[in-house]
Amino acid sequence: MAAGYSTLEYDAALGERGSRQSHVASLLKELTGAEDALVVNNNAAAVTLVLRSICEGREVIVSRGELVEVGGAFRIPEVMEQSGCLLREVGATNRTRPSDYRRHISPGRTGALLKAHTSNYRIVGFTGEVSLPELVGLGKETGLPVIYDLGSGSLLRLEPYGILGEPCVSDCVAQGVDILTFSGDKLLGGPQAGIILGKEKLIAEMKRHPLARAVRIDKLTLAALEATLRLYRDPERALGEIPTLRMLTETREALREKALRLILLCKDLGGQLSAVDTESQVGGGSAPGRTLPSAGVAVSPRALTAGRLEERLRGLDIPIVGRISHDAFIMDLRTAEEKDFPLIAESLREILGGEKE
Ligand SMILES: *Cc1c(COP(=O)(O)O)cnc(C)c1O
């Protein structure tokens, strides 16, 4: 795609101008059951385009428990302001009920009901949120579109693999949500992109909006996204070939064996390496309180401190990044590629062997 020609905006079957979105949209419809789809630059752009095109100048109702900040200055209240909508927050930080939304719905003034998935923080204790089906029911009753900003958005059900609390996209579509937005590069495991799914009529308004051009997706990204989505046609294949999914679903048993293979490659470093059980943080801590049982290698250097070893590995031309725990340098092997093991072994040998002399 990068080097040659493509039929990006040409419909070869009809011999006329086509849409760059058509291939990816039909895949998304097939995989999720959505009526229509539109992809843009990232999910922040997706949320902005959705709000601007269907709610500008009107109030959007959001629960106080879901006023998310995701980093990089993306905050629901501020995105709302930038999109020309008025935020109407309802409920309390820890509890929101359907009646809280209902009380603030006003014909003509309200533009939509928005739900945001809160993956990077957790409210525990005396809590309650309005579920998506409840919100969809309220939307139907009042004629208002229901928008769900899913953030990560997984095309597969990940609970069986111990990834809890991340809703599956096709379940949300089946529950009747009007608009769904999520990232291409979080749980989906594809390139940076924002995916909008939903009702044909609403997506058509977004496609026509002037902002759509400003947040348009690039052709290389589109090709990468299409390739990723194609893998999802066969879920087994997606789990095995999309790195994010492969790494997230790898079992502790498999990782223990991986650790032993790395140790075997370093057997000349005699006893400085050992296999350890670890807990992997999902998304570098973006899913708080949720870890995966994992395994890795602990290095306890004889001739230098673990801190010095960590620094030296990080300073290599190809940096090797781990963490320190109990005076040992720990490499959780969940995200290490086996093809890089010879390089890791060589780097360790250079530093540990070198310091011994
Ligand atoms: C990550 C996230 C976004 C922003 O997505 P990007 O693709 O990084 O722009 C928006 N909303 C929620 C709820 C998110 O988790």
Short mmCIF file of C-alpha atoms and ligand atoms in Angstrom, two decimals:
data_model
loop_
_atom_site.label_atom_id
_atom_site.label_comp_id
_atom_site.label_asym_id
_atom_site.label_seq_id
_atom_site.Cartn_x
_atom_site.Cartn_y
_atom_site.Cartn_z
CA MET A 1 0.00 0.00 0.00
CA ALA A 2 2.81 2.41 0.87
CA ALA A 3 4.86 1.72 -2.23
CA GLY A 4 2.30 1.36 -4.97
CA TYR A 5 -1.14 2.27 -6.21
CA SER A 6 -4.34 1.43 -4.37
CA THR A 7 -8.05 1.67 -5.07
CA LEU A 8 -8.45 3.84 -1.98
CA GLU A 9 -11.10 6.15 -3.46
CA TYR A 10 -11.91 4.27 -6.63
CA ASP A 11 -14.64 1.70 -7.02
CA ALA A 12 -13.10 -0.78 -9.45
CA ALA A 13 -16.35 -2.71 -9.92
CA LEU A 14 -18.35 0.37 -10.96
CA GLY A 15 -15.48 2.25 -12.60
CA GLU A 16 -16.22 5.38 -10.63
CA ARG A 17 -15.18 7.28 -7.52
CA GLY A 18 -15.63 5.23 -4.36
CA SER A 19 -15.22 5.78 -0.63
CA ARG A 20 -12.00 5.10 1.28
CA GLN A 21 -14.18 3.82 4.10
CA SER A 22 -16.05 1.09 2.23
CA HIS A 23 -13.77 -1.94 2.78
CA VAL A 24 -13.22 -1.33 6.44
CA ALA A 25 -16.87 -0.40 7.05
CA SER A 26 -18.16 -3.63 5.55
CA LEU A 27 -15.73 -5.65 7.67
CA LEU A 28 -16.80 -3.82 10.81
CA LYS A 29 -20.48 -4.38 9.99
CA GLU A 30 -19.82 -8.07 9.41
CA LEU A 31 -17.86 -8.46 12.67
CA THR A 32 -20.11 -6.46 14.98
CA GLY A 33 -23.61 -6.48 13.51
CA ALA A 34 -23.66 -2.66 13.38
CA GLU A 35 -25.78 -0.89 10.74
CA ASP A 36 -22.91 1.31 9.60
CA ALA A 37 -19.36 2.33 10.52
CA LEU A 38 -16.96 5.22 10.09
CA VAL A 39 -13.29 5.27 11.04
CA VAL A 40 -11.30 8.38 11.93
CA ASN A 41 -7.87 9.33 13.25
CA ASN A 42 -8.33 8.21 16.89
CA ASN A 43 -11.07 7.74 19.44
CA ALA A 44 -10.74 11.28 20.79
CA ALA A 45 -11.55 12.49 17.26
CA ALA A 46 -14.39 9.96 17.05
CA VAL A 47 -16.07 11.26 20.22
CA THR A 48 -15.63 14.87 19.09
CA LEU A 49 -17.09 14.18 15.66
CA VAL A 50 -20.04 12.28 17.13
CA LEU A 51 -20.90 15.05 19.58
CA ARG A 52 -20.45 17.85 17.08
CA SER A 53 -22.43 16.26 14.31
CA ILE A 54 -25.43 15.09 16.31
CA CYS A 55 -25.62 17.18 19.50
CA GLU A 56 -24.03 20.61 18.84
CA GLY A 57 -25.72 23.37 20.80
CA ARG A 58 -27.64 20.93 22.96
CA GLU A 59 -27.20 19.25 26.30
CA VAL A 60 -25.59 15.85 26.62
CA ILE A 61 -26.39 13.96 29.80
CA VAL A 62 -23.55 12.07 31.51
CA SER A 63 -23.29 10.37 34.90
CA ARG A 64 -20.98 12.07 37.42
CA GLY A 65 -19.30 8.70 37.88
CA GLU A 66 -18.20 8.65 34.24
CA LEU A 67 -16.53 12.04 33.71
CA VAL A 68 -13.34 10.34 32.59
CA GLU A 69 -9.87 11.73 31.94
CA VAL A 70 -7.76 9.35 29.86
CA GLY A 71 -4.52 11.32 29.67
CA GLY A 72 -3.27 13.50 26.86
CA ALA A 73 -5.84 16.12 27.98
CA PHE A 74 -8.82 14.04 26.90
CA ARG A 75 -11.46 14.77 29.50
CA ILE A 76 -15.15 14.25 28.90
CA PRO A 77 -16.15 17.73 30.22
CA GLU A 78 -13.58 19.47 28.05
CA VAL A 79 -14.28 17.40 24.94
CA MET A 80 -17.93 18.28 25.41
CA GLU A 81 -17.05 21.99 25.51
CA GLN A 82 -14.85 21.70 22.41
CA SER A 83 -17.68 19.93 20.61
CA GLY A 84 -20.07 22.80 21.25
CA CYS A 85 -22.27 20.74 23.57
CA LEU A 86 -23.41 21.51 27.08
CA LEU A 87 -22.51 18.92 29.65
CA ARG A 88 -25.39 18.04 31.95
CA GLU A 89 -23.91 15.94 34.73
CA VAL A 90 -26.31 13.85 36.75
CA GLY A 91 -26.23 11.52 39.75
CA ALA A 92 -23.35 11.27 42.22
CA THR A 93 -19.74 10.17 41.84
CA ASN A 94 -20.49 6.72 43.27
CA ARG A 95 -24.14 6.18 42.30
CA THR A 96 -26.35 7.15 39.40
CA ARG A 97 -29.89 5.88 38.72
CA PRO A 98 -32.10 5.99 35.61
CA SER A 99 -34.29 8.55 37.41
CA ASP A 100 -31.29 10.93 37.52
CA TYR A 101 -31.16 10.95 33.72
CA ARG A 102 -34.93 11.10 33.39
CA ARG A 103 -35.22 14.19 35.58
CA HIS A 104 -32.90 16.17 33.32
CA ILE A 105 -34.24 15.12 29.94
CA SER A 106 -36.01 17.97 28.22
CA PRO A 107 -37.42 17.87 24.69
CA GLY A 108 -35.54 20.22 22.40
CA ARG A 109 -32.82 20.96 24.94
CA THR A 110 -31.34 17.47 25.35
CA GLY A 111 -29.24 16.15 22.46
CA ALA A 112 -28.13 12.71 23.66
CA LEU A 113 -27.41 10.40 26.58
CA LEU A 114 -23.72 9.56 26.85
CA LYS A 115 -22.10 6.68 28.67
CA ALA A 116 -18.31 6.50 29.02
CA HIS A 117 -16.49 3.30 29.93
CA THR A 118 -14.29 3.87 32.95
CA SER A 119 -11.34 1.53 32.58
CA ASN A 120 -8.50 3.53 34.13
CA TYR A 121 -10.01 4.05 37.58
CA ARG A 122 -12.40 2.17 39.79
CA ILE A 123 -15.05 3.26 42.21
CA VAL A 124 -15.61 0.60 44.85
CA GLY A 125 -17.96 0.27 47.80
CA PHE A 126 -21.48 1.76 47.78
CA THR A 127 -21.79 2.13 44.03
CA GLY A 128 -24.30 1.85 41.23
CA GLU A 129 -24.34 2.73 37.57
CA VAL A 130 -27.00 2.72 34.90
CA SER A 131 -26.40 -0.25 32.62
CA LEU A 132 -26.29 0.09 28.85
CA PRO A 133 -29.64 -1.74 28.34
CA GLU A 134 -31.29 0.58 30.88
CA LEU A 135 -29.87 3.64 29.12
CA VAL A 136 -30.94 2.30 25.72
CA GLY A 137 -34.47 1.79 27.12
CA LEU A 138 -34.50 5.39 28.32
CA GLY A 139 -33.27 6.58 24.91
CA LYS A 140 -36.04 4.70 23.11
CA GLU A 141 -38.66 6.05 25.48
CA THR A 142 -37.55 9.65 25.00
CA GLY A 143 -36.41 9.49 21.37
CA LEU A 144 -32.82 10.44 22.27
CA PRO A 145 -29.72 8.82 20.79
CA VAL A 146 -27.59 6.85 23.26
CA ILE A 147 -23.83 7.20 22.72
CA TYR A 148 -21.37 4.82 24.39
CA ASP A 149 -17.69 5.76 24.46
CA LEU A 150 -16.16 2.35 25.05
CA GLY A 151 -12.53 3.48 25.08
CA SER A 152 -10.79 0.18 24.50
CA GLY A 153 -13.47 -1.88 22.85
CA SER A 154 -12.80 -5.55 22.31
CA LEU A 155 -14.22 -7.49 19.38
CA LEU A 156 -13.91 -10.74 21.33
CA ARG A 157 -15.22 -11.73 24.75
CA LEU A 158 -12.10 -11.67 26.92
CA GLU A 159 -13.53 -12.84 30.29
CA PRO A 160 -12.49 -16.47 29.65
CA TYR A 161 -8.88 -15.21 29.54
CA GLY A 162 -9.10 -13.32 32.80
CA ILE A 163 -9.55 -9.85 31.25
CA LEU A 164 -12.54 -8.63 33.21
CA GLY A 165 -14.73 -5.59 32.89
CA GLU A 166 -14.09 -4.84 29.21
CA PRO A 167 -17.37 -4.95 27.31
CA CYS A 168 -17.47 -6.74 23.99
CA VAL A 169 -18.37 -4.51 21.03
CA SER A 170 -20.93 -6.82 19.40
CA ASP A 171 -22.75 -7.27 22.74
CA CYS A 172 -23.14 -3.49 22.98
CA VAL A 173 -24.40 -3.31 19.38
CA ALA A 174 -26.91 -6.10 20.13
CA GLN A 175 -28.13 -4.16 23.17
CA GLY A 176 -29.33 -1.45 20.76
CA VAL A 177 -26.91 1.42 21.43
CA ASP A 178 -27.23 4.13 18.76
CA ILE A 179 -23.55 5.09 18.57
CA LEU A 180 -20.46 3.30 19.83
CA THR A 181 -16.91 4.68 19.74
CA PHE A 182 -13.60 2.96 20.54
CA SER A 183 -9.88 2.96 19.76
CA GLY A 184 -8.13 0.92 17.11
CA ASP A 185 -4.96 0.64 19.17
CA LYS A 186 -6.12 -0.45 22.60
CA LEU A 187 -7.61 -3.92 23.07
CA LEU A 188 -8.32 -4.23 19.35
CA GLY A 189 -4.57 -4.44 18.79
CA GLY A 190 -4.50 -2.50 15.52
CA PRO A 191 -3.12 0.88 14.46
CA GLN A 192 -4.07 4.23 15.99
CA ALA A 193 -7.63 4.84 14.85
CA GLY A 194 -11.07 5.78 16.14
CA ILE A 195 -13.95 3.53 15.23
CA ILE A 196 -17.54 4.76 15.18
CA LEU A 197 -20.34 2.21 14.83
CA GLY A 198 -24.02 2.87 14.82
CA LYS A 199 -27.29 3.70 13.18
CA GLU A 200 -27.04 4.47 9.47
CA LYS A 201 -28.85 7.79 9.70
CA LEU A 202 -26.54 9.15 12.41
CA ILE A 203 -23.34 7.88 10.73
CA ALA A 204 -24.50 9.58 7.50
CA GLU A 205 -24.65 12.91 9.36
CA MET A 206 -21.10 12.37 10.63
CA LYS A 207 -19.79 11.60 7.14
CA ARG A 208 -21.27 14.86 5.86
CA HIS A 209 -19.91 17.01 8.71
CA PRO A 210 -16.97 19.33 7.81
CA LEU A 211 -15.00 18.01 10.79
CA ALA A 212 -14.96 14.53 9.18
CA ARG A 213 -12.34 15.71 6.71
CA ALA A 214 -10.17 17.18 9.47
CA VAL A 215 -10.09 13.88 11.37
CA ARG A 216 -9.84 11.70 8.28
CA ILE A 217 -7.87 8.49 8.53
CA ASP A 218 -4.71 8.01 6.47
CA LYS A 219 -4.50 5.29 3.82
CA LEU A 220 -1.68 3.34 5.47
CA THR A 221 -3.56 3.27 8.76
CA LEU A 222 -6.65 2.16 6.90
CA ALA A 223 -4.72 -0.71 5.32
CA ALA A 224 -3.33 -1.78 8.70
CA LEU A 225 -6.75 -1.59 10.32
CA GLU A 226 -8.30 -3.62 7.53
CA ALA A 227 -5.60 -6.29 7.89
CA THR A 228 -6.18 -6.45 11.65
CA LEU A 229 -9.96 -6.70 11.26
CA ARG A 230 -9.63 -9.49 8.69
CA LEU A 231 -7.89 -11.61 11.33
CA TYR A 232 -10.95 -11.28 13.56
CA ARG A 233 -13.03 -13.26 11.05
CA ASP A 234 -11.39 -16.28 12.67
CA PRO A 235 -11.24 -15.58 16.44
CA GLU A 236 -8.65 -18.34 17.02
CA ARG A 237 -6.41 -16.73 14.47
CA ALA A 238 -6.95 -13.27 15.97
CA LEU A 239 -5.93 -14.58 19.42
CA GLY A 240 -2.79 -16.16 17.98
CA GLU A 241 -1.66 -13.51 15.52
CA ILE A 242 -2.60 -10.11 16.93
CA PRO A 243 0.27 -9.37 19.34
CA THR A 244 -1.90 -7.57 21.92
CA LEU A 245 -4.31 -10.52 22.16
CA ARG A 246 -1.61 -13.16 22.00
CA MET A 247 0.26 -11.52 24.89
CA LEU A 248 -2.84 -10.84 26.97
CA THR A 249 -4.06 -14.42 26.71
CA GLU A 250 -0.77 -16.24 27.25
CA THR A 251 -1.02 -18.53 30.31
CA ARG A 252 1.34 -18.59 33.27
CA GLU A 253 2.30 -22.18 32.38
CA ALA A 254 3.38 -21.12 28.88
CA LEU A 255 5.30 -18.16 30.31
CA ARG A 256 7.11 -20.38 32.83
CA GLU A 257 8.34 -22.52 29.96
CA LYS A 258 9.36 -19.41 28.07
CA ALA A 259 11.39 -18.33 31.13
CA LEU A 260 13.17 -21.68 31.22
CA ARG A 261 14.13 -21.33 27.56
CA LEU A 262 15.68 -17.91 28.20
CA ILE A 263 17.55 -19.24 31.24
CA LEU A 264 18.88 -22.13 29.17
CA LEU A 265 20.29 -19.64 26.65
CA CYS A 266 22.18 -17.98 29.52
CA LYS A 267 23.38 -21.10 31.31
CA ASP A 268 26.99 -19.87 31.16
CA LEU A 269 25.98 -17.04 33.54
CA GLY A 270 25.63 -19.73 36.15
CA GLY A 271 22.92 -19.24 38.71
CA GLN A 272 22.46 -15.48 38.34
CA LEU A 273 19.16 -16.12 36.55
CA SER A 274 16.10 -17.84 37.93
CA ALA A 275 12.48 -18.30 36.94
CA VAL A 276 9.92 -16.33 38.94
CA ASP A 277 6.16 -16.01 39.02
CA THR A 278 4.99 -12.43 38.51
CA GLU A 279 1.76 -10.51 38.09
CA SER A 280 1.45 -8.58 34.82
CA GLN A 281 -0.18 -5.19 34.87
CA VAL A 282 -2.57 -4.85 31.96
CA GLY A 283 -1.98 -1.79 29.79
CA GLY A 284 0.89 -0.48 31.91
CA GLY A 285 -1.48 0.09 34.83
CA SER A 286 -4.38 1.44 32.78
CA ALA A 287 -6.61 -1.27 34.27
CA PRO A 288 -6.10 -0.66 38.00
CA GLY A 289 -6.36 -3.55 40.41
CA ARG A 290 -6.42 -6.03 37.57
CA THR A 291 -3.35 -8.15 36.99
CA LEU A 292 -2.70 -11.35 35.09
CA PRO A 293 -0.84 -14.33 36.58
CA SER A 294 2.44 -14.29 34.72
CA ALA A 295 6.04 -15.48 34.85
CA GLY A 296 9.49 -14.23 34.00
CA VAL A 297 13.16 -14.26 34.80
CA ALA A 298 14.83 -12.70 37.85
CA VAL A 299 18.46 -11.68 37.51
CA SER A 300 20.49 -11.34 40.72
CA PRO A 301 23.90 -10.14 39.56
CA ARG A 302 26.92 -11.27 41.55
CA ALA A 303 29.25 -8.39 40.80
CA LEU A 304 26.99 -5.37 40.54
CA THR A 305 23.74 -4.14 42.03
CA ALA A 306 20.37 -4.85 40.41
CA GLY A 307 19.97 -1.08 40.04
CA ARG A 308 23.21 -0.78 38.06
CA LEU A 309 22.21 -3.74 35.87
CA GLU A 310 18.84 -2.11 35.19
CA GLU A 311 20.56 1.15 34.17
CA ARG A 312 23.02 -0.58 31.88
CA LEU A 313 20.36 -2.65 30.13
CA ARG A 314 18.23 0.46 29.66
CA GLY A 315 21.22 2.29 28.20
CA LEU A 316 21.90 -0.26 25.43
CA ASP A 317 21.41 0.65 21.77
CA ILE A 318 18.38 -1.61 21.94
CA PRO A 319 17.23 -0.91 25.49
CA ILE A 320 15.99 -3.79 27.62
CA VAL A 321 13.49 -2.56 30.15
CA GLY A 322 12.52 -4.45 33.29
CA ARG A 323 11.84 -3.59 36.91
CA ILE A 324 13.52 -4.12 40.25
CA SER A 325 12.01 -6.13 43.06
CA HIS A 326 13.76 -7.48 46.17
CA ASP A 327 17.26 -6.63 44.86
CA ALA A 328 16.70 -8.53 41.61
CA PHE A 329 16.15 -7.30 38.06
CA ILE A 330 12.86 -8.80 36.85
CA MET A 331 11.80 -9.34 33.26
CA ASP A 332 8.13 -10.29 32.98
CA LEU A 333 8.20 -12.30 29.75
CA ARG A 334 4.57 -11.76 28.74
CA THR A 335 5.51 -9.05 26.24
CA ALA A 336 8.94 -10.40 25.28
CA GLU A 337 9.20 -11.93 21.83
CA GLU A 338 11.01 -15.24 21.70
CA LYS A 339 12.92 -14.13 18.61
CA ASP A 340 14.59 -11.49 20.78
CA PHE A 341 15.91 -14.01 23.33
CA PRO A 342 19.37 -14.36 21.71
CA LEU A 343 19.75 -10.59 21.85
CA ILE A 344 18.65 -10.48 25.50
CA ALA A 345 21.05 -13.32 26.36
CA GLU A 346 23.92 -11.59 24.55
CA SER A 347 23.23 -8.28 26.32
CA LEU A 348 23.12 -9.95 29.73
CA ARG A 349 26.34 -11.81 28.96
CA GLU A 350 28.07 -8.58 27.98
CA ILE A 351 27.14 -6.84 31.21
CA LEU A 352 27.25 -9.71 33.72
CA GLY A 353 30.25 -11.45 32.18
CA GLY A 354 32.13 -8.16 31.67
CA GLU A 355 31.72 -6.99 35.24
CA LYS A 356 33.06 -10.22 36.65
CA GLU A 357 36.57 -9.70 35.37
C1 LIG B 1 -8.63 5.94 25.45
C2 LIG B 1 -9.95 6.58 25.51
C3 LIG B 1 -10.28 7.63 24.64
C4 LIG B 1 -9.30 8.21 23.65
O1 LIG B 1 -8.96 7.29 22.68
P1 LIG B 1 -7.69 7.54 21.68
O2 LIG B 1 -7.88 6.53 20.61
O3 LIG B 1 -6.48 7.35 22.51
O4 LIG B 1 -7.83 8.95 21.17
C5 LIG B 1 -11.55 8.18 24.76
N1 LIG B 1 -12.45 7.72 25.64
C6 LIG B 1 -12.17 6.69 26.50
C7 LIG B 1 -13.20 6.23 27.47
C8 LIG B 1 -10.91 6.08 26.45
O5 LIG B 1 -10.62 5.08 27.30
#
